[in-house]
PDB file of C-alpha atoms in Angstrom:
ATOM      1  CA  MET A   1     121.164  44.519  89.510  1.00  0.00           C
ATOM      2  CA  GLU A   2     118.104  45.221  91.266  1.00  0.00           C
ATOM      3  CA  GLN A   3     117.512  45.471  95.072  1.00  0.00           C
ATOM      4  CA  GLN A   4     114.368  44.239  96.735  1.00  0.00           C
ATOM      5  CA  CYS A   5     113.034  46.673  99.090  1.00  0.00           C
ATOM      6  CA  PRO A   6     113.030  44.810 102.421  1.00  0.00           C
ATOM      7  CA  GLN A   7     109.447  44.609 104.465  1.00  0.00           C
ATOM      8  CA  ARG A   8     109.537  45.274 108.155  1.00  0.00           C
ATOM      9  CA  SER A   9     107.360  42.573 109.575  1.00  0.00           C
ATOM     10  CA  GLY A  10     106.737  40.927 113.296  1.00  0.00           C
ATOM     11  CA  VAL A  11     104.813  43.833 114.438  1.00  0.00           C
ATOM     12  CA  ARG A  12     102.249  42.028 116.711  1.00  0.00           C
ATOM     13  CA  LEU A  13      98.978  43.091 118.053  1.00  0.00           C
ATOM     14  CA  ALA A  14      97.297  41.205 120.726  1.00  0.00           C
ATOM     15  CA  VAL A  15      93.365  41.410 120.866  1.00  0.00           C
ATOM     16  CA  LYS A  16      90.838  40.226 123.262  1.00  0.00           C
ATOM     17  CA  ASP A  17      88.342  37.998 121.911  1.00  0.00           C
ATOM     18  CA  ASN A  18      85.429  36.099 123.737  1.00  0.00           C
ATOM     19  CA  ASN A  19      87.736  33.122 124.377  1.00  0.00           C
ATOM     20  CA  GLY A  20      90.558  35.184 125.676  1.00  0.00           C
ATOM     21  CA  SER A  21      93.354  37.025 124.193  1.00  0.00           C
ATOM     22  CA  PHE A  22      95.406  36.082 120.808  1.00  0.00           C
ATOM     23  CA  VAL A  23      98.146  37.506 118.882  1.00  0.00           C
ATOM     24  CA  SER A  24      98.061  38.491 115.233  1.00  0.00           C
ATOM     25  CA  THR A  25     101.059  39.748 113.240  1.00  0.00           C
ATOM     26  CA  LEU A  26     101.139  42.718 110.849  1.00  0.00           C
ATOM     27  CA  SER A  27     103.492  43.147 108.054  1.00  0.00           C
ATOM     28  CA  MET A  28     103.707  45.715 105.312  1.00  0.00           C
ATOM     29  CA  GLY A  29     104.437  44.988 101.607  1.00  0.00           C
ATOM     30  CA  LEU A  30     104.999  47.263  98.824  1.00  0.00           C
ATOM     31  CA  PHE A  31     103.906  46.424  95.244  1.00  0.00           C
ATOM     32  CA  THR A  32     103.959  47.711  91.800  1.00  0.00           C
ATOM     33  CA  ASP A  33     100.412  47.119  90.343  1.00  0.00           C
ATOM     34  CA  ASN A  34      96.959  47.489  91.900  1.00  0.00           C
ATOM     35  CA  SER A  35      96.461  43.849  92.247  1.00  0.00           C
ATOM     36  CA  TYR A  36      99.220  43.662  94.774  1.00  0.00           C
ATOM     37  CA  SER A  37     100.848  40.646  93.024  1.00  0.00           C
ATOM     38  CA  SER A  38     104.299  42.160  92.089  1.00  0.00           C
ATOM     39  CA  ILE A  39     106.547  42.996  94.633  1.00  0.00           C
ATOM     40  CA  LEU A  40     108.348  46.728  94.269  1.00  0.00           C
ATOM     41  CA  GLN A  41     111.903  46.316  92.987  1.00  0.00           C
ATOM     42  CA  ILE A  42     113.895  49.286  94.054  1.00  0.00           C
ATOM     43  CA  PRO A  43     116.814  49.984  91.324  1.00  0.00           C
ATOM     44  CA  LEU A  44     120.113  50.628  92.906  1.00  0.00           C
ATOM     45  CA  GLY A  45     119.907  54.070  91.303  1.00  0.00           C
ATOM     46  CA  GLY A  46     116.579  54.749  92.940  1.00  0.00           C
ATOM     47  CA  LEU A  47     112.953  54.898  91.589  1.00  0.00           C
ATOM     48  CA  GLU A  48     111.611  57.724  89.315  1.00  0.00           C
ATOM     49  CA  LEU A  49     109.597  60.533  90.827  1.00  0.00           C
ATOM     50  CA  LYS A  50     105.954  60.153  90.263  1.00  0.00           C
ATOM     51  CA  THR A  51     106.449  56.153  90.199  1.00  0.00           C
ATOM     52  CA  ARG A  52     103.156  54.765  91.730  1.00  0.00           C
ATOM     53  CA  ILE A  53     103.962  52.704  94.936  1.00  0.00           C
ATOM     54  CA  PHE A  54     100.989  50.419  96.222  1.00  0.00           C
ATOM     55  CA  VAL A  55     101.008  49.549 100.069  1.00  0.00           C
ATOM     56  CA  GLU A  56      99.448  46.725 101.836  1.00  0.00           C
ATOM     57  CA  VAL A  57      99.300  46.054 105.581  1.00  0.00           C
ATOM     58  CA  ARG A  58      98.152  42.751 106.416  1.00  0.00           C
ATOM     59  CA  ALA A  59      97.308  40.800 109.194  1.00  0.00           C
ATOM     60  CA  SER A  60      98.197  37.000 109.545  1.00  0.00           C
ATOM     61  CA  ASN A  61      96.856  34.651 112.164  1.00  0.00           C
ATOM     62  CA  LEU A  62      93.764  36.770 112.584  1.00  0.00           C
ATOM     63  CA  SER A  63      90.490  35.673 113.665  1.00  0.00           C
ATOM     64  CA  ASN A  64      87.615  36.140 110.637  1.00  0.00           C
ATOM     65  CA  ARG A  65      85.647  38.579 113.050  1.00  0.00           C
ATOM     66  CA  PHE A  66      88.428  41.092 112.767  1.00  0.00           C
ATOM     67  CA  ASN A  67      89.515  43.507 110.087  1.00  0.00           C
ATOM     68  CA  VAL A  68      92.622  45.817 109.695  1.00  0.00           C
ATOM     69  CA  LEU A  69      92.025  49.424 110.041  1.00  0.00           C
ATOM     70  CA  LEU A  70      94.654  52.305 109.199  1.00  0.00           C
ATOM     71  CA  ASP A  71      94.204  55.573 110.916  1.00  0.00           C
ATOM     72  CA  ARG A  72      97.224  57.713 109.407  1.00  0.00           C
ATOM     73  CA  CYS A  73     100.113  56.877 107.147  1.00  0.00           C
ATOM     74  CA  TYR A  74     103.049  59.212 106.719  1.00  0.00           C
ATOM     75  CA  ALA A  75     106.704  59.249 105.691  1.00  0.00           C
ATOM     76  CA  THR A  76     109.651  60.098 107.148  1.00  0.00           C
ATOM     77  CA  SER A  77     113.576  60.198 106.513  1.00  0.00           C
ATOM     78  CA  SER A  78     114.130  57.856 109.295  1.00  0.00           C
ATOM     79  CA  PRO A  79     113.121  54.476 109.685  1.00  0.00           C
ATOM     80  CA  PHE A  80     112.544  55.060 113.642  1.00  0.00           C
ATOM     81  CA  ASN A  81     109.444  57.066 113.540  1.00  0.00           C
ATOM     82  CA  ILE A  82     111.087  60.610 114.191  1.00  0.00           C
ATOM     83  CA  LYS A  83     108.814  63.129 112.954  1.00  0.00           C
ATOM     84  CA  ASP A  84     111.304  65.975 112.510  1.00  0.00           C
ATOM     85  CA  THR A  85     110.457  65.889 108.848  1.00  0.00           C
ATOM     86  CA  TYR A  86     107.593  64.022 107.660  1.00  0.00           C
ATOM     87  CA  HIS A  87     105.046  64.208 105.050  1.00  0.00           C
ATOM     88  CA  ASP A  88     101.417  62.752 105.572  1.00  0.00           C
ATOM     89  CA  LEU A  89      99.997  60.321 102.912  1.00  0.00           C
ATOM     90  CA  PHE A  90      96.608  60.410 104.575  1.00  0.00           C
ATOM     91  CA  VAL A  91      95.057  60.902 108.027  1.00  0.00           C
ATOM     92  CA  GLY A  92      91.698  59.493 108.180  1.00  0.00           C
ATOM     93  CA  CYS A  93      89.684  61.015 105.110  1.00  0.00           C
ATOM     94  CA  ASP A  94      92.352  63.856 104.857  1.00  0.00           C
ATOM     95  CA  LEU A  95      94.453  62.395 101.827  1.00  0.00           C
ATOM     96  CA  ASP A  96      97.639  63.846 100.032  1.00  0.00           C
ATOM     97  CA  SER A  97      96.412  64.808  96.462  1.00  0.00           C
ATOM     98  CA  GLN A  98      98.578  61.632  95.214  1.00  0.00           C
ATOM     99  CA  THR A  99      97.164  59.122  97.526  1.00  0.00           C
ATOM    100  CA  VAL A 100      94.255  56.741  96.604  1.00  0.00           C
ATOM    101  CA  ILE A 101      92.717  54.370  99.223  1.00  0.00           C
ATOM    102  CA  GLY A 102      91.807  51.176  97.935  1.00  0.00           C
ATOM    103  CA  THR A 103      90.612  49.395 101.183  1.00  0.00           C
ATOM    104  CA  ASN A 104      90.523  50.201 104.879  1.00  0.00           C
ATOM    105  CA  GLY A 105      88.819  48.679 107.705  1.00  0.00           C
ATOM    106  CA  GLU A 106      86.963  46.346 105.525  1.00  0.00           C
ATOM    107  CA  GLN A 107      89.288  43.346 105.166  1.00  0.00           C
ATOM    108  CA  GLN A 108      92.060  41.654 106.873  1.00  0.00           C
ATOM    109  CA  GLY A 109      94.543  43.782 104.555  1.00  0.00           C
ATOM    110  CA  ALA A 110      94.352  47.463 104.047  1.00  0.00           C
ATOM    111  CA  ARG A 111      95.339  49.050 100.945  1.00  0.00           C
ATOM    112  CA  PHE A 112      96.381  52.355  99.468  1.00  0.00           C
ATOM    113  CA  SER A 113      98.879  53.894  97.090  1.00  0.00           C
ATOM    114  CA  PHE A 114     101.034  56.820  96.520  1.00  0.00           C
ATOM    115  CA  GLU A 115     103.210  58.537  93.978  1.00  0.00           C
ATOM    116  CA  ALA A 116     107.104  58.346  94.881  1.00  0.00           C
ATOM    117  CA  PHE A 117     108.315  61.789  95.760  1.00  0.00           C
ATOM    118  CA  ARG A 118     111.444  63.512  97.391  1.00  0.00           C
ATOM    119  CA  PHE A 119     111.766  65.788 100.639  1.00  0.00           C
ATOM    120  CA  VAL A 120     112.555  69.150  99.588  1.00  0.00           C
ATOM    121  CA  GLN A 121     115.429  69.284 102.205  1.00  0.00           C
ATOM    122  CA  SER A 122     117.359  66.371 100.455  1.00  0.00           C
ATOM    123  CA  THR A 123     120.054  67.657  98.473  1.00  0.00           C
ATOM    124  CA  GLU A 124     121.789  64.020  97.541  1.00  0.00           C
ATOM    125  CA  ALA A 125     121.197  62.343  94.429  1.00  0.00           C
ATOM    126  CA  LEU A 126     119.459  59.623  95.980  1.00  0.00           C
ATOM    127  CA  SER A 127     116.474  60.361  98.888  1.00  0.00           C
ATOM    128  CA  ILE A 128     115.430  57.638 101.436  1.00  0.00           C
ATOM    129  CA  TYR A 129     112.569  57.485 103.278  1.00  0.00           C
ATOM    130  CA  TYR A 130     109.785  55.136 105.089  1.00  0.00           C
ATOM    131  CA  VAL A 131     106.361  54.704 105.354  1.00  0.00           C
ATOM    132  CA  HIS A 132     104.823  54.355 108.712  1.00  0.00           C
ATOM    133  CA  CYS A 133     100.994  53.316 109.415  1.00  0.00           C
ATOM    134  CA  ALA A 134      99.364  53.553 112.856  1.00  0.00           C
ATOM    135  CA  THR A 135      97.217  50.251 112.508  1.00  0.00           C
ATOM    136  CA  ARG A 136      94.431  48.753 114.610  1.00  0.00           C
ATOM    137  CA  LEU A 137      92.390  45.386 114.299  1.00  0.00           C
ATOM    138  CA  CYS A 138      88.805  45.903 114.840  1.00  0.00           C
ATOM    139  CA  VAL A 139      85.690  43.635 114.576  1.00  0.00           C
ATOM    140  CA  ASN A 140      84.363  44.052 111.513  1.00  0.00           C
ATOM    141  CA  SER A 141      80.688  44.815 112.301  1.00  0.00           C
ATOM    142  CA  PHE A 142      82.361  47.704 114.501  1.00  0.00           C
ATOM    143  CA  CYS A 143      84.926  49.172 111.864  1.00  0.00           C
ATOM    144  CA  PRO A 144      82.393  51.083 110.278  1.00  0.00           C
ATOM    145  CA  SER A 145      81.848  53.107 113.360  1.00  0.00           C
ATOM    146  CA  LEU A 146      85.389  53.751 113.667  1.00  0.00           C
ATOM    147  CA  THR A 147      85.973  55.363 110.003  1.00  0.00           C
ATOM    148  CA  GLN A 148      84.977  58.769 108.989  1.00  0.00           C
ATOM    149  CA  ASN A 149      82.418  58.996 106.140  1.00  0.00           C
ATOM    150  CA  CYS A 150      84.694  59.859 103.218  1.00  0.00           C
ATOM    151  CA  THR A 151      82.015  60.186 100.647  1.00  0.00           C
ATOM    152  CA  SER A 152      80.009  62.850 102.178  1.00  0.00           C
ATOM    153  CA  GLY A 153      80.695  66.448 102.976  1.00  0.00           C
ATOM    154  CA  THR A 154      82.953  67.800 105.861  1.00  0.00           C
ATOM    155  CA  SER A 155      79.844  68.507 108.214  1.00  0.00           C
ATOM    156  CA  SER A 156      79.026  64.730 108.202  1.00  0.00           C
ATOM    157  CA  ARG A 157      82.301  63.041 108.762  1.00  0.00           C
ATOM    158  CA  ARG A 158      82.340  61.238 112.415  1.00  0.00           C
ATOM    159  CA  ARG A 159      84.994  59.566 114.279  1.00  0.00           C
ATOM    160  CA  ARG A 160      84.021  57.338 117.300  1.00  0.00           C
ATOM    161  CA  SER A 161      86.409  57.531 120.311  1.00  0.00           C
ATOM    162  CA  ILE A 162      87.660  54.215 122.013  1.00  0.00           C
ATOM    163  CA  SER A 163      86.574  53.651 125.348  1.00  0.00           C
ATOM    164  CA  ASN A 164      88.216  51.247 127.888  1.00  0.00           C
ATOM    165  CA  ASN A 165      85.367  48.820 127.830  1.00  0.00           C
ATOM    166  CA  GLN A 166      85.637  48.212 123.987  1.00  0.00           C
ATOM    167  CA  GLY A 167      88.646  45.653 124.420  1.00  0.00           C
ATOM    168  CA  THR A 168      86.671  43.099 122.695  1.00  0.00           C
ATOM    169  CA  THR A 169      85.901  45.174 119.533  1.00  0.00           C
ATOM    170  CA  VAL A 170      89.160  46.939 118.812  1.00  0.00           C
ATOM    171  CA  SER A 171      92.780  46.718 119.631  1.00  0.00           C
ATOM    172  CA  ASP A 172      95.303  49.542 120.753  1.00  0.00           C
ATOM    173  CA  SER A 173      97.217  50.978 117.899  1.00  0.00           C
ATOM    174  CA  ALA A 174     100.590  49.726 116.812  1.00  0.00           C
ATOM    175  CA  MET A 175     103.057  51.300 114.270  1.00  0.00           C
ATOM    176  CA  ILE A 176     104.175  49.443 111.100  1.00  0.00           C
ATOM    177  CA  THR A 177     107.067  50.620 109.154  1.00  0.00           C
ATOM    178  CA  SER A 178     108.094  49.741 105.421  1.00  0.00           C
ATOM    179  CA  GLY A 179     111.681  48.912 104.332  1.00  0.00           C
ATOM    180  CA  PRO A 180     113.759  52.092 102.602  1.00  0.00           C
ATOM    181  CA  ILE A 181     112.168  53.483  99.508  1.00  0.00           C
ATOM    182  CA  THR A 182     114.733  55.513  97.368  1.00  0.00           C
ATOM    183  CA  THR A 183     114.076  58.053  94.902  1.00  0.00           C
ATOM    184  CA  ARG A 184     116.559  59.548  92.459  1.00  0.00           C
ATOM    185  CA  LEU A 185     116.968  63.229  91.526  1.00  0.00           C
ATOM    186  CA  ASP A 186     115.579  64.079  88.218  1.00  0.00           C
ATOM    187  CA  ASN A 187     113.431  66.579  86.460  1.00  0.00           C
ATOM    188  CA  GLY A 188     110.347  65.727  87.552  1.00  0.00           C
ATOM    189  CA  ASN A 189     107.891  66.840  90.167  1.00  0.00           C
ATOM    190  CA  MET A 190     109.445  67.169  93.590  1.00  0.00           C
ATOM    191  CA  LEU A 191     107.291  66.784  96.710  1.00  0.00           C
ATOM    192  CA  GLY A 192     108.414  67.809 100.077  1.00  0.00           C
ATOM    193  CA  SER A 193     107.328  68.071 103.932  1.00  0.00           C
ATOM    194  CA  GLY A 194     104.111  69.928 104.072  1.00  0.00           C
ATOM    195  CA  GLY A 195     103.028  68.767 100.362  1.00  0.00           C
ATOM    196  CA  ILE A 196     104.718  71.634  98.572  1.00  0.00           C
ATOM    197  CA  GLN A 197     105.393  71.057  94.966  1.00  0.00           C
ATOM    198  CA  LYS A 198     107.984  72.285  92.568  1.00  0.00           C
ATOM    199  CA  ASN A 199     107.406  71.642  88.754  1.00  0.00           C
ATOM    200  CA  HIS A 200     110.878  72.140  87.073  1.00  0.00           C
ATOM    201  CA  ASP A 201     109.539  71.027  83.910  1.00  0.00           C
ATOM    202  CA  THR A 202     107.254  74.249  83.767  1.00  0.00           C
ATOM    203  CA  VAL A 203     110.605  76.424  84.218  1.00  0.00           C
ATOM    204  CA  VAL A 204     112.320  74.516  81.073  1.00  0.00           C
ATOM    205  CA  VAL A 205     109.378  75.299  79.155  1.00  0.00           C
ATOM    206  CA  VAL A 206     109.125  78.897  79.781  1.00  0.00           C
ATOM    207  CA  SER A 207     113.062  79.071  79.116  1.00  0.00           C
ATOM    208  CA  VAL A 208     112.687  77.500  76.025  1.00  0.00           C
ATOM    209  CA  ILE A 209     109.954  79.746  74.741  1.00  0.00           C
ATOM    210  CA  ALA A 210     112.032  82.747  75.672  1.00  0.00           C
ATOM    211  CA  GLY A 211     114.986  81.875  74.053  1.00  0.00           C
ATOM    212  CA  THR A 212     112.992  81.354  71.056  1.00  0.00           C
ATOM    213  CA  VAL A 213     111.335  84.795  71.147  1.00  0.00           C
ATOM    214  CA  GLY A 214     114.894  86.024  71.409  1.00  0.00           C
ATOM    215  CA  VAL A 215     116.202  84.475  68.554  1.00  0.00           C
ATOM    216  CA  ILE A 216     113.291  85.684  66.469  1.00  0.00           C
ATOM    217  CA  PHE A 217     113.693  89.206  67.716  1.00  0.00           C
ATOM    218  CA  LEU A 218     117.378  89.314  66.724  1.00  0.00           C
ATOM    219  CA  THR A 219     116.656  87.806  63.434  1.00  0.00           C
ATOM    220  CA  LEU A 220     114.340  90.671  62.571  1.00  0.00           C
ATOM    221  CA  VAL A 221     116.512  93.283  63.747  1.00  0.00           C
ATOM    222  CA  ALA A 222     119.551  92.062  61.529  1.00  0.00           C
ATOM    223  CA  PHE A 223     117.148  91.616  58.747  1.00  0.00           C
ATOM    224  CA  VAL A 224     115.829  95.290  59.056  1.00  0.00           C
ATOM    225  CA  VAL A 225     119.332  96.572  59.198  1.00  0.00           C
ATOM    226  CA  TYR A 226     120.397  94.740  56.170  1.00  0.00           C
ATOM    227  CA  GLN A 227     117.459  96.046  54.147  1.00  0.00           C
ATOM    228  CA  LYS A 228     118.428  99.638  55.267  1.00  0.00           C
ATOM    229  CA  SER A 229     122.255  99.217  54.261  1.00  0.00           C
ATOM    230  CA  ASN A 230     121.212  97.668  50.868  1.00  0.00           C
ATOM    231  CA  SER A 231     118.825 100.475  50.003  1.00  0.00           C
ATOM    232  CA  ILE A 232     121.458 103.297  50.913  1.00  0.00           C
ATOM    233  CA  SER A 233     124.173 101.416  48.462  1.00  0.00           C
ATOM    234  CA  ASN A 234     121.847 101.055  45.686  1.00  0.00           C
ATOM    235  CA  LYS A 235     121.017 104.912  45.653  1.00  0.00           C
ATOM    236  CA  THR A 236     122.374 106.931  42.458  1.00  0.00           C
ATOM    237  CA  ILE A 237     124.297 110.044  43.629  1.00  0.00           C
ATOM    238  CA  LEU A 238     123.662 113.433  41.513  1.00  0.00           C
ATOM    239  CA  CYS A 239     126.137 116.077  41.505  1.00  0.00           C
ATOM    240  CA  THR A 240     125.167 119.475  40.207  1.00  0.00           C
ATOM    241  CA  LYS A 241     127.261 120.979  37.645  1.00  0.00           C
ATOM    242  CA  GLU A 242     129.004 124.244  38.561  1.00  0.00           C
TER     243      GLU A 242
END
């Protein structure tokens, strides 16, 4: 039996438009494919490490003048945005090595994906964590000035600050949180806080090679000893006649 990963929705952002204020509702969905059509089903035994998870943050009841912009997304072991133990999936242009940005600040839904991991501090068979995204709504013509130029070098990256008189172009930031993501302990890669990776497969391979070399060495020693003993037993002993 499989358990559907619940979504946390109902986060509301108020944006000032030319006609006054209106409220948009944000929701976060987890999917299994890059078409964002199959909702992620999390087995009772947890996801395998390195399973790719596709995340979408979407706004409803939103004027077509506004897009969704994610400033930062990260994972914690708590659903309450406690940052004692966390792992950044991306902050602006700074991406984790396994994070892929689909669209951000270009549509009324922002998308990215990452590989399932475990925090190294977790010693339980199942590791549970939550994804949090700092989200804003911005006028579609103004969104590009808020995002960094991630296709160029570091020297050309830019980010505009938000002043108090920009209430008609960008909203305040709101935090949207996913339901629980459960991964199981296996021999795959383990990704922890700070992006530290441990590849246990490498250790296994090295151990197998070392064991094989040891067996070959012992076989050669046994063969040499056997050959020497056989040579001695076949020798003819000559006795001198007194």
